[in-house]
Every structure is written in C-alpha cells, then in structure tokens.
Amino acid sequence: MMEDIYKYFNDIEVDIEKINSIDAELDDVSKRRIKNNVRSLIKTRKHKLLIKSGIVAAAIILFLSFSAIIPQHSFSAFAESIPILNTLFQKFGLGYGGDFKDYTQVIEETKKSKGYEVKLNEIVMDDFSFKLIYTIKCSEKVSGLINRNGNPFPYTPAKSIKINGMDFVGGAGGSDRVIDEYTIQVIEDYDINEMNIPENFNVEIDFKEINNVKEDWKFNFNVSKGKIAKNIKNYNLNKQLEIQNEGKEVVLIFKKISFSPISTAVLIKSNNEFEYGNLVFKDEEGKIIKPYSSSVDAYNGILGYKGTVLYKFEPMQKVPNKLVAEYKNTDTAKSDIIELILK
C-alpha cells in the first residue's frame, strides 16, 4: 500500500518547506527526516515545485493526517520511525557494516567562524559505541589538516564531548574521506566501556580548535537510544580465564557480550597486563572473527592493576550459540581456551 502512496506523490506539486509550518509537535530533526525522505521518494521533476491554490501539500497531508489518529505527543516517535534512505555511515567501510539507516540520527547543523565551516552530519550509538560523522570546509586545502604530527584525523585536538553535562572520555578510532580540495568528512567511533548512559540524553560537542585556530564550533542536541535498544541483546557472563603473561598469572573476566544492529562488543576485565592481540575470537563453527578495533582503560595504583578491554566487531547477522576465546600464550607455547555460552 505504501508503494502506491509514494507513486501518487509524483503527480502532486508540493512545497516541501511547508513541513515547517505544520501544527504538530515535531522537533527539527524529525522535520528534516520527513523532508529528506519525501524528496527521495518523489521522482525528480523538471518544473518547479509549487503549491497550487486549494492544495495544502497533499503529499505532506498524507503523512501528517495520521495526527488525527496518532496523539501529538507520539508524533515525533512516528516521524523518527521513517528510515534514512542514504545515511553517510554506509559510505565508510573499515568495519562499519551494519543497519545504520534504521538507527542513525541526522543532525545536519553547521557552525561557521574564522574561515572554517563545521557541519555535524549524523550520529548513531548503541551500548558500547558512539559514532559520529562531521564535515569540515575551509579556505585552505584540507591536505594541511591531515597527518599533522602523525595525527591521522583532521587537526582538531581540542574537541570535547559532554553527555548530560558530564565529560565523555573514550578510546576513538575512525577514518576520513576527502570530498574535494577544501572539504573533508570524518567518521569517529568512540568506545563506551562502563558509562551508564540513559535512554534519552543530551549531547554537547565542541570543536574548540581547528588547525591552531581557536574558536567554539559548538553543537547541542538531544538523543534517544529507544529504537536501537529494542534490538540489542546483552549477555552478562562473568566467566574467568587464567593465563600466563611474562611469567605473571593474569585473570581475564569476560564480563559482557553485546549484539546490536551496528556492532558486536566483548567487554573484559583483567587484573594485570596481557598481550591484547594474542586473544583470538572464533564463532561456533571455529572461524576466526577479527575485531575492527580494541581499546584499553587501565589503572595501576596502590590497590593494584585494574584494566578493562573492549573488543568491537562488525555486527553479526544472528546471535550465535557461543563464542570461543583463545589466548595464545607466548610463555608456554600453548593456548588457553574458554567457551562463552550465550543463553
């Protein structure tokens, strides 16, 4: 039925910007989402899109007439359910496979100052990952922003992130792609180890410096994990594996495994350092699955060593019955193996 509705959109002359005047409780992100998808669903026409006398954007009314049935307080949730057809996350490879189109939040907000334009494009997150995409335009060639002092990302050393007013610190990886000589787009993937982030929260991202130019390119917006949370499966394991590393006994506690539409994550705690690359993961058929990133949050103080290691993999199509972790012990030339049964 929806396909038939979209077909009729092509015979309607509509001013998409009239969405902004609709008398419903929609936030800016929801309005942008509807406009972007209406544009994508309507075939390109050569003539200008105008509102005819007596027609109040019939295609938009087709969407918004649901407000007679859906209470206004839930209308934003309805708008949020409209998928993003071409999320930028799909343009980046390197382990970022996943169902981003259903869970990405479009920001598309731009801040300009001192010759630099920063656009925050999209964000997405689950329980262990906070991923964002932003675009930088400048008057100089972007080659001057890349690989300065070995930094693989555009030179923005003073970027800060706050969640509900608290500083967010996590290991980050990512990549960039050059759009043109003066424009670069960056994806950053932050790890969330044990930070308890609520379902609905506020995010503040502040680019305080670009290429030694200090300023405040600040973004502030609200985020909901409600939709993706329904499709996350977490398994609390607390299973131990004893290994040897450089003559020391190390206890690895496999705390949690998480499966989401955008990533698979394994969280481990240890009482001492170990060779993180020596820990190999296999699926239930014995096939090695390689993490696309790993990060360590460690502290060695008076009370001893405390370490947390997070391994992240591409999302799995289905939750397996088990994963197998194998530590290749360089001290004894043998492997220590543990089966992580998922129930």
Tab-separated table of C-alpha atoms in Angstrom:
chain	number	residue	atom	x	y	z
A	1	MET	CA	0.000	0.000	0.000
A	2	MET	CA	2.817	2.406	0.860
A	3	GLU	CA	4.347	1.868	-2.608
A	4	ASP	CA	1.070	3.013	-4.189
A	5	ILE	CA	1.045	6.092	-1.961
A	6	TYR	CA	4.584	7.003	-2.959
A	7	LYS	CA	3.659	6.564	-6.652
A	8	TYR	CA	0.957	9.211	-6.301
A	9	PHE	CA	3.490	11.636	-4.794
A	10	ASN	CA	4.939	12.086	-8.269
A	11	ASP	CA	1.685	13.589	-9.558
A	12	ILE	CA	1.476	16.164	-6.766
A	13	GLU	CA	3.021	19.610	-6.810
A	14	VAL	CA	4.237	20.290	-3.304
A	15	ASP	CA	6.292	22.821	-1.413
A	16	ILE	CA	8.297	20.601	0.942
A	17	GLU	CA	9.270	23.561	3.117
A	18	LYS	CA	5.629	23.781	4.266
A	19	ILE	CA	6.508	20.982	6.659
A	20	ASN	CA	7.995	23.660	8.923
A	21	SER	CA	4.568	25.254	9.373
A	22	ILE	CA	2.701	22.063	10.236
A	23	ASP	CA	0.955	22.400	13.586
A	24	ALA	CA	2.343	19.286	15.234
A	25	GLU	CA	4.908	18.640	17.922
A	26	LEU	CA	7.840	17.795	15.678
A	27	ASP	CA	11.423	18.623	16.507
A	28	ASP	CA	13.777	19.971	13.843
A	29	VAL	CA	15.436	16.596	13.313
A	30	SER	CA	12.075	14.920	12.648
A	31	LYS	CA	11.104	17.651	10.170
A	32	ARG	CA	14.397	17.230	8.325
A	33	ARG	CA	13.922	13.467	8.302
A	34	ILE	CA	10.464	13.767	6.688
A	35	LYS	CA	11.639	16.342	4.146
A	36	ASN	CA	14.669	14.286	3.134
A	37	ASN	CA	12.619	11.150	2.658
A	38	VAL	CA	9.801	12.864	0.780
A	39	ARG	CA	12.427	14.289	-1.575
A	40	SER	CA	13.933	10.831	-2.050
A	41	LEU	CA	10.569	9.189	-2.686
A	42	ILE	CA	9.398	11.736	-5.256
A	43	LYS	CA	10.992	11.331	-8.690
A	44	THR	CA	12.902	14.353	-9.947
A	45	ARG	CA	10.717	16.768	-11.947
A	46	LYS	CA	12.000	19.468	-14.273
A	47	HIS	CA	9.327	22.011	-13.357
A	48	LYS	CA	9.385	23.984	-10.134
A	49	LEU	CA	7.588	22.583	-7.103
A	50	LEU	CA	4.810	24.964	-6.122
A	51	ILE	CA	1.685	24.804	-4.008
A	52	LYS	CA	-1.433	25.230	-6.104
A	53	SER	CA	-4.400	27.175	-4.806
A	54	GLY	CA	-6.584	24.950	-2.679
A	55	ILE	CA	-3.902	22.250	-2.325
A	56	VAL	CA	-2.099	22.239	1.001
A	57	ALA	CA	0.771	19.948	0.120
A	58	ALA	CA	-1.297	16.823	-0.394
A	59	ALA	CA	1.700	14.559	-0.015
A	60	ILE	CA	2.565	16.115	3.316
A	61	ILE	CA	-1.029	15.885	4.487
A	62	LEU	CA	-0.865	12.207	3.557
A	63	PHE	CA	1.943	11.851	6.109
A	64	LEU	CA	0.555	14.191	8.702
A	65	SER	CA	-3.106	13.197	8.513
A	66	PHE	CA	-2.056	10.379	10.787
A	67	SER	CA	-2.041	13.015	13.524
A	68	ALA	CA	-5.801	12.619	13.683
A	69	ILE	CA	-5.187	9.057	14.781
A	70	ILE	CA	-1.818	9.310	16.492
A	71	PRO	CA	-1.684	11.559	19.578
A	72	GLN	CA	0.572	14.555	19.066
A	73	HIS	CA	2.859	13.552	21.913
A	74	SER	CA	3.730	10.384	19.986
A	75	PHE	CA	4.010	12.050	16.585
A	76	SER	CA	7.754	12.617	16.958
A	77	ALA	CA	8.152	8.895	17.526
A	78	PHE	CA	6.186	8.279	14.314
A	79	ALA	CA	8.446	10.656	12.398
A	80	GLU	CA	11.522	9.037	13.954
A	81	SER	CA	10.435	5.693	12.531
A	82	ILE	CA	10.770	6.966	8.951
A	83	PRO	CA	14.057	5.413	7.747
A	84	ILE	CA	17.022	7.373	6.435
A	85	LEU	CA	17.496	6.182	2.879
A	86	ASN	CA	21.117	7.231	2.347
A	87	THR	CA	22.940	7.555	5.638
A	88	LEU	CA	26.564	8.653	5.331
A	89	PHE	CA	27.661	5.732	7.511
A	90	GLN	CA	27.075	3.471	4.516
A	91	LYS	CA	29.821	5.334	2.632
A	92	PHE	CA	32.513	4.323	5.138
A	93	GLY	CA	33.902	0.789	5.197
A	94	LEU	CA	36.580	-0.450	7.600
A	95	GLY	CA	34.352	-2.490	9.873
A	96	TYR	CA	31.391	-0.142	9.897
A	97	GLY	CA	28.975	-2.615	8.357
A	98	GLY	CA	25.577	-2.509	9.992
A	99	ASP	CA	21.970	-1.447	9.786
A	100	PHE	CA	22.727	2.256	10.143
A	101	LYS	CA	19.818	3.518	8.055
A	102	ASP	CA	17.279	2.448	10.676
A	103	TYR	CA	19.062	3.896	13.708
A	104	THR	CA	21.020	6.953	12.559
A	105	GLN	CA	20.020	10.383	13.822
A	106	VAL	CA	20.502	13.161	11.280
A	107	ILE	CA	21.813	16.416	12.733
A	108	GLU	CA	22.893	18.409	9.636
A	109	GLU	CA	23.731	21.515	11.651
A	110	THR	CA	26.514	23.891	10.571
A	111	LYS	CA	28.693	26.322	12.513
A	112	LYS	CA	30.866	28.883	10.708
A	113	SER	CA	33.664	31.004	12.121
A	114	LYS	CA	37.141	32.277	11.220
A	115	GLY	CA	37.161	30.737	7.767
A	116	TYR	CA	36.131	27.261	8.908
A	117	GLU	CA	32.755	25.611	8.460
A	118	VAL	CA	31.941	22.586	10.620
A	119	LYS	CA	28.851	20.542	9.862
A	120	LEU	CA	27.767	17.808	12.251
A	121	ASN	CA	26.106	15.324	9.908
A	122	GLU	CA	24.954	12.184	11.695
A	123	ILE	CA	25.315	10.215	14.914
A	124	VAL	CA	24.424	6.703	15.968
A	125	MET	CA	25.068	4.726	19.130
A	126	ASP	CA	24.407	1.515	20.978
A	127	ASP	CA	25.534	0.390	24.446
A	128	PHE	CA	29.255	0.299	23.581
A	129	SER	CA	29.730	2.627	20.603
A	130	PHE	CA	29.123	6.307	19.941
A	131	LYS	CA	29.757	7.069	16.270
A	132	LEU	CA	29.590	10.475	14.634
A	133	ILE	CA	30.237	11.953	11.206
A	134	TYR	CA	31.215	15.582	10.669
A	135	THR	CA	32.401	17.634	7.688
A	136	ILE	CA	34.971	20.453	7.715
A	137	LYS	CA	35.210	23.065	4.959
A	138	CYS	CA	37.964	25.657	4.927
A	139	SER	CA	39.566	28.253	2.677
A	140	GLU	CA	42.865	26.369	2.652
A	141	LYS	CA	43.387	22.934	1.140
A	142	VAL	CA	42.432	20.139	3.517
A	143	SER	CA	45.800	18.467	2.914
A	144	GLY	CA	47.036	20.879	5.575
A	145	LEU	CA	44.641	19.366	8.118
A	146	ILE	CA	45.683	15.754	7.662
A	147	ASN	CA	48.566	13.793	9.143
A	148	ARG	CA	49.967	16.723	11.060
A	149	ASN	CA	52.400	15.406	13.667
A	150	GLY	CA	51.228	11.892	12.899
A	151	ASN	CA	47.602	12.668	13.705
A	152	PRO	CA	45.523	10.607	11.226
A	153	PHE	CA	42.471	12.845	11.595
A	154	PRO	CA	41.882	16.460	10.661
A	155	TYR	CA	43.700	18.645	13.145
A	156	THR	CA	41.052	19.274	15.827
A	157	PRO	CA	42.875	18.478	19.080
A	158	ALA	CA	40.570	20.419	21.361
A	159	LYS	CA	37.264	18.769	20.528
A	160	SER	CA	35.277	17.854	23.641
A	161	ILE	CA	32.126	15.798	24.117
A	162	LYS	CA	29.731	16.007	27.039
A	163	ILE	CA	26.793	13.736	27.784
A	164	ASN	CA	24.222	15.199	30.149
A	165	GLY	CA	26.797	17.810	31.122
A	166	MET	CA	29.496	15.279	32.055
A	167	ASP	CA	32.741	14.862	30.133
A	168	PHE	CA	32.712	11.828	27.895
A	169	VAL	CA	36.091	10.136	27.509
A	170	GLY	CA	36.594	7.026	25.446
A	171	GLY	CA	39.066	5.465	23.066
A	172	ALA	CA	38.327	6.506	19.488
A	173	GLY	CA	39.112	5.198	16.043
A	174	GLY	CA	37.852	6.201	12.657
A	175	SER	CA	38.716	7.359	9.184
A	176	ASP	CA	38.199	10.262	6.818
A	177	ARG	CA	37.441	10.827	3.162
A	178	VAL	CA	38.329	13.883	1.117
A	179	ILE	CA	35.261	15.335	-0.597
A	180	ASP	CA	37.220	17.970	-2.535
A	181	GLU	CA	40.372	20.060	-2.078
A	182	TYR	CA	38.718	22.184	0.598
A	183	THR	CA	36.317	19.704	2.214
A	184	ILE	CA	36.898	16.628	4.330
A	185	GLN	CA	34.456	14.285	6.050
A	186	VAL	CA	35.349	12.322	9.164
A	187	ILE	CA	33.847	9.357	10.978
A	188	GLU	CA	34.818	8.835	14.614
A	189	ASP	CA	33.936	5.770	16.643
A	190	TYR	CA	34.128	6.226	20.431
A	191	ASP	CA	34.152	3.325	22.875
A	192	ILE	CA	31.754	3.221	25.798
A	193	ASN	CA	33.187	0.915	28.438
A	194	GLU	CA	31.150	1.183	31.615
A	195	MET	CA	29.466	4.553	31.366
A	196	ASN	CA	25.773	4.218	32.205
A	197	ILE	CA	24.081	6.323	29.536
A	198	PRO	CA	20.285	6.648	29.868
A	199	GLU	CA	17.892	6.022	27.007
A	200	ASN	CA	17.279	9.741	26.461
A	201	PHE	CA	20.092	12.233	26.988
A	202	ASN	CA	21.705	15.469	25.856
A	203	VAL	CA	24.949	15.692	23.859
A	204	GLU	CA	27.248	18.693	23.536
A	205	ILE	CA	30.106	18.547	21.039
A	206	ASP	CA	32.507	21.464	20.984
A	207	PHE	CA	35.230	21.909	18.372
A	208	LYS	CA	37.463	24.392	20.175
A	209	GLU	CA	40.384	24.455	17.758
A	210	ILE	CA	40.968	23.689	14.092
A	211	ASN	CA	44.450	23.916	12.585
A	212	ASN	CA	45.691	26.070	15.506
A	213	VAL	CA	42.717	28.425	15.114
A	214	LYS	CA	40.825	28.681	18.405
A	215	GLU	CA	37.075	29.182	18.429
A	216	ASP	CA	33.877	27.490	19.574
A	217	TRP	CA	32.107	25.453	16.935
A	218	LYS	CA	29.575	24.076	19.410
A	219	PHE	CA	26.651	21.699	18.866
A	220	ASN	CA	23.947	20.806	21.362
A	221	PHE	CA	21.179	18.282	20.705
A	222	ASN	CA	19.109	15.514	22.287
A	223	VAL	CA	19.486	11.808	21.543
A	224	SER	CA	17.313	8.759	22.132
A	225	LYS	CA	18.532	5.148	22.175
A	226	GLY	CA	14.963	3.897	22.433
A	227	LYS	CA	14.702	2.422	18.955
A	228	ILE	CA	18.029	0.594	18.815
A	229	ALA	CA	17.734	-0.528	22.450
A	230	LYS	CA	14.854	-2.786	21.447
A	231	ASN	CA	17.204	-4.682	19.138
A	232	ILE	CA	20.238	-5.050	21.427
A	233	LYS	CA	20.944	-8.347	23.133
A	234	ASN	CA	23.355	-8.251	26.075
A	235	TYR	CA	24.760	-11.298	27.839
A	236	ASN	CA	26.295	-10.922	31.311
A	237	LEU	CA	28.836	-13.737	31.573
A	238	ASN	CA	31.392	-13.121	34.362
A	239	LYS	CA	33.418	-16.116	33.154
A	240	GLN	CA	37.104	-16.346	34.060
A	241	LEU	CA	40.113	-17.476	32.065
A	242	GLU	CA	43.530	-17.795	33.762
A	243	ILE	CA	46.522	-17.147	31.517
A	244	GLN	CA	50.268	-16.552	31.811
A	245	ASN	CA	51.929	-13.389	30.537
A	246	GLU	CA	55.648	-12.774	31.009
A	247	GLY	CA	55.722	-15.115	33.975
A	248	LYS	CA	52.749	-13.476	35.695
A	249	GLU	CA	49.374	-15.003	36.291
A	250	VAL	CA	46.604	-12.992	34.723
A	251	VAL	CA	42.893	-13.490	35.277
A	252	LEU	CA	40.621	-12.395	32.452
A	253	ILE	CA	36.980	-11.917	33.361
A	254	PHE	CA	34.670	-11.924	30.360
A	255	LYS	CA	32.062	-9.527	31.677
A	256	LYS	CA	29.646	-8.950	28.839
A	257	ILE	CA	28.955	-9.645	25.181
A	258	SER	CA	26.637	-7.296	23.324
A	259	PHE	CA	24.982	-7.762	19.931
A	260	SER	CA	23.439	-4.724	18.273
A	261	PRO	CA	22.467	-3.806	14.694
A	262	ILE	CA	25.632	-1.683	14.362
A	263	SER	CA	28.293	-3.652	16.258
A	264	THR	CA	29.229	-6.666	18.363
A	265	ALA	CA	31.235	-5.969	21.528
A	266	VAL	CA	33.098	-8.065	24.117
A	267	LEU	CA	33.993	-6.432	27.445
A	268	ILE	CA	36.806	-7.964	29.514
A	269	LYS	CA	38.364	-7.053	32.867
A	270	SER	CA	41.856	-8.115	33.858
A	271	ASN	CA	43.991	-7.996	36.998
A	272	ASN	CA	47.201	-7.467	35.036
A	273	GLU	CA	48.511	-6.553	31.611
A	274	PHE	CA	48.425	-9.078	28.800
A	275	GLU	CA	49.068	-9.153	25.067
A	276	TYR	CA	45.745	-7.946	23.766
A	277	GLY	CA	46.489	-9.070	20.217
A	278	ASN	CA	47.091	-12.642	21.415
A	279	LEU	CA	43.435	-13.072	22.303
A	280	VAL	CA	41.682	-14.639	19.322
A	281	PHE	CA	37.909	-14.984	18.957
A	282	LYS	CA	36.120	-17.680	16.981
A	283	ASP	CA	32.493	-18.316	16.152
A	284	GLU	CA	30.718	-21.561	16.955
A	285	GLU	CA	31.984	-23.090	13.694
A	286	GLY	CA	35.601	-22.367	14.590
A	287	LYS	CA	36.022	-19.485	12.158
A	288	ILE	CA	38.178	-16.598	13.398
A	289	ILE	CA	36.347	-13.298	13.744
A	290	LYS	CA	38.657	-10.316	13.829
A	291	PRO	CA	37.826	-7.182	15.803
A	292	TYR	CA	37.923	-3.945	13.854
A	293	SER	CA	39.025	-2.101	16.993
A	294	SER	CA	40.024	-2.600	20.609
A	295	SER	CA	40.688	-0.190	23.453
A	296	VAL	CA	42.151	-0.422	26.932
A	297	ASP	CA	41.172	1.545	30.009
A	298	ALA	CA	43.754	0.693	32.652
A	299	TYR	CA	44.914	1.991	36.032
A	300	ASN	CA	47.909	0.794	38.039
A	301	GLY	CA	47.756	2.285	41.510
A	302	ILE	CA	48.118	1.443	45.199
A	303	LEU	CA	45.317	-1.102	45.058
A	304	GLY	CA	46.877	-2.880	42.113
A	305	TYR	CA	46.262	-3.075	38.421
A	306	LYS	CA	42.746	-2.580	37.089
A	307	GLY	CA	42.165	-2.933	33.389
A	308	THR	CA	39.161	-3.021	31.073
A	309	VAL	CA	39.487	-4.094	27.447
A	310	LEU	CA	36.765	-3.605	24.854
A	311	TYR	CA	36.853	-5.529	21.571
A	312	LYS	CA	34.461	-4.450	18.824
A	313	PHE	CA	33.476	-6.443	15.751
A	314	GLU	CA	31.218	-5.922	12.790
A	315	PRO	CA	27.593	-6.759	13.644
A	316	MET	CA	26.569	-10.390	13.304
A	317	GLN	CA	23.527	-11.376	11.285
A	318	LYS	CA	22.266	-13.548	14.138
A	319	VAL	CA	23.287	-14.234	17.716
A	320	PRO	CA	25.377	-17.444	17.854
A	321	ASN	CA	25.016	-20.122	20.499
A	322	LYS	CA	28.551	-19.448	21.680
A	323	LEU	CA	31.821	-17.655	21.023
A	324	VAL	CA	35.239	-19.140	21.725
A	325	ALA	CA	38.120	-17.060	23.099
A	326	GLU	CA	41.646	-18.443	22.715
A	327	TYR	CA	44.717	-16.838	24.283
A	328	LYS	CA	47.963	-17.802	22.557
A	329	ASN	CA	50.346	-17.985	25.481
A	330	THR	CA	53.847	-16.956	24.412
A	331	ASP	CA	55.328	-18.214	27.712
A	332	THR	CA	54.323	-21.831	27.331
A	333	ALA	CA	53.597	-22.061	23.596
A	334	LYS	CA	50.127	-23.353	24.410
A	335	SER	CA	46.705	-21.845	24.151
A	336	ASP	CA	44.209	-21.228	26.894
A	337	ILE	CA	40.641	-21.583	25.657
A	338	ILE	CA	37.269	-20.635	27.066
A	339	GLU	CA	33.815	-21.181	25.616
A	340	LEU	CA	31.406	-18.302	26.072
A	341	ILE	CA	27.960	-19.897	26.014
A	342	LEU	CA	25.202	-17.455	25.160
A	343	LYS	CA	21.823	-18.219	26.703
